[in-house]
Coordinates of C-alpha atoms in Angstrom, one line a residue:
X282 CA -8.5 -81.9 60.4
X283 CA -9.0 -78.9 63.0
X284 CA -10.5 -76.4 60.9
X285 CA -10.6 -73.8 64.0
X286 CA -6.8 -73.2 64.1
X287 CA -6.3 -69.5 64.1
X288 CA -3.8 -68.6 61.1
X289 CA -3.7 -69.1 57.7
X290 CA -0.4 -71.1 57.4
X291 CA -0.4 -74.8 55.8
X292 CA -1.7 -77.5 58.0
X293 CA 0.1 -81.3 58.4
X294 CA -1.5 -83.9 59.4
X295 CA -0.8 -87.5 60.0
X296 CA 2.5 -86.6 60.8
X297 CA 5.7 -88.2 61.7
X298 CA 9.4 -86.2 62.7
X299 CA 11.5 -87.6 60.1
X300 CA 15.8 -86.9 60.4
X301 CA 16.9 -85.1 57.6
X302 CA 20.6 -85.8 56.2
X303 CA 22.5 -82.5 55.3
X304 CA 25.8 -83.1 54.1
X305 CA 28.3 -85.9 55.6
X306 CA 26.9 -87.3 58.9
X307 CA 28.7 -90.1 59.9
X308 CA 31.0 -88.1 62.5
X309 CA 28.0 -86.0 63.6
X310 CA 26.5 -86.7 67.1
X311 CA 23.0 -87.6 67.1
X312 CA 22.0 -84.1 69.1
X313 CA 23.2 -82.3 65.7
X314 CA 20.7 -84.3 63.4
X315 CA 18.2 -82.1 61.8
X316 CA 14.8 -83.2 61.8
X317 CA 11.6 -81.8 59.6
X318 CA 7.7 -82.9 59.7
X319 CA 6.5 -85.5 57.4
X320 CA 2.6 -85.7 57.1
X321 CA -0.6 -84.8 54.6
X322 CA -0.2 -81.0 53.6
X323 CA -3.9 -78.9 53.6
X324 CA -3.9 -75.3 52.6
X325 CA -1.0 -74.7 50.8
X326 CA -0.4 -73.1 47.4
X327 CA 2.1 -75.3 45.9
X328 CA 0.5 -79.0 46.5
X329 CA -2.8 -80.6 46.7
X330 CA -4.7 -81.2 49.7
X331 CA -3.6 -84.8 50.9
X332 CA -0.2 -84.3 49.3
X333 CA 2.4 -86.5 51.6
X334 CA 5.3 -83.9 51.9
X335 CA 8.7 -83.9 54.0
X336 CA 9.2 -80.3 55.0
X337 CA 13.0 -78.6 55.3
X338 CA 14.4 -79.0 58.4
X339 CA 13.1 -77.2 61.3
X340 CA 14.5 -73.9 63.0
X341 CA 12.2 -73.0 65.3
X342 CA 8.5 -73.8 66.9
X343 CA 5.9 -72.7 69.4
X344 CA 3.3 -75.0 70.3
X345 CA 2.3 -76.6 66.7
X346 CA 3.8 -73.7 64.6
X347 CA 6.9 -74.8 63.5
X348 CA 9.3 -73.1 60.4
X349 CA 11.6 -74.8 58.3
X350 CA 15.1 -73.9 57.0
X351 CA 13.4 -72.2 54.3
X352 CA 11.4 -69.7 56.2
X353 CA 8.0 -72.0 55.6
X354 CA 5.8 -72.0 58.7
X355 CA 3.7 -74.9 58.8
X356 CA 1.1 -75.9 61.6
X357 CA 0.9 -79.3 63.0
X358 CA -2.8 -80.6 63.5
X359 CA -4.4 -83.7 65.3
X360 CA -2.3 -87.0 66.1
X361 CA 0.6 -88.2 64.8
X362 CA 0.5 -91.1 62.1
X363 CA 0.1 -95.0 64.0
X364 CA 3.6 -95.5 63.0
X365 CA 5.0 -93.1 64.8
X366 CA 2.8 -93.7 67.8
X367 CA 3.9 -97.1 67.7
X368 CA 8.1 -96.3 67.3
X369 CA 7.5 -93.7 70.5
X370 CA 5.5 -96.2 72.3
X371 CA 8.3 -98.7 71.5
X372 CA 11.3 -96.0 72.9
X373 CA 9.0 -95.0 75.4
X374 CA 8.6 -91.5 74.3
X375 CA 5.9 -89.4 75.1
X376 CA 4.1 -87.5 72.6
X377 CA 3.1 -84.2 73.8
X378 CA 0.6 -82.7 71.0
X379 CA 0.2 -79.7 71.9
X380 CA 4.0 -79.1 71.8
X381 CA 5.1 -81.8 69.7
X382 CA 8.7 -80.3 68.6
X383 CA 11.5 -80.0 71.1
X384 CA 14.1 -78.2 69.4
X385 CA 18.0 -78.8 71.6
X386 CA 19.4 -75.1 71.9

């Protein structure tokens, strides 16, 4: 874990960008699903360092700052978990980390 990121928000590591289901999504189109971070939380008053966690869906990000539905704001550190390296290697996505959430507007 980076421990010289610059703000004081909770940290996810080992993270993954999970779809969330909201409601009836079987006549949705793909671009619609939401999607929130799913990783190890550090830093954050409600769970325990190392605490696997699926956050609310996201509404906005810059860089590795990303908030949720909820108003959370989160910060998204180091690689993403080998899992999801290996399912974006397999769709041959690329994984920008330093921008790793690209929100359709």
């Amino acid at each position: 874990m980076n421990n010289k990121m610059n703000n004081n928000y909770p940290i996810i590591t080992n993270w993954s960008i999970e779809q969330i289901n909201i409601g009836d999504i079987r006549y949705q189109a793909p671009e619609l699903y939401k999607i929130g971070i799913q990783g190890k939380i550090y830093n954050h008053s409600k769970f325990e360092d190392n605490t696997q966690i699926l956050t609310n869906y996201i509404v906005h990000s810059e860089g590795k700052i990303i908030t949720t539905a909820s108003g959370s704001i989160y910060c998204i550190d180091g690689p993403p978990s080998k899992d999801y390296q290996f399912y974006c290697k397999k769709k041959k996505i690329d994984i920008d980390e330093n921008n790793p959430i690209k929100l359709i507007k």
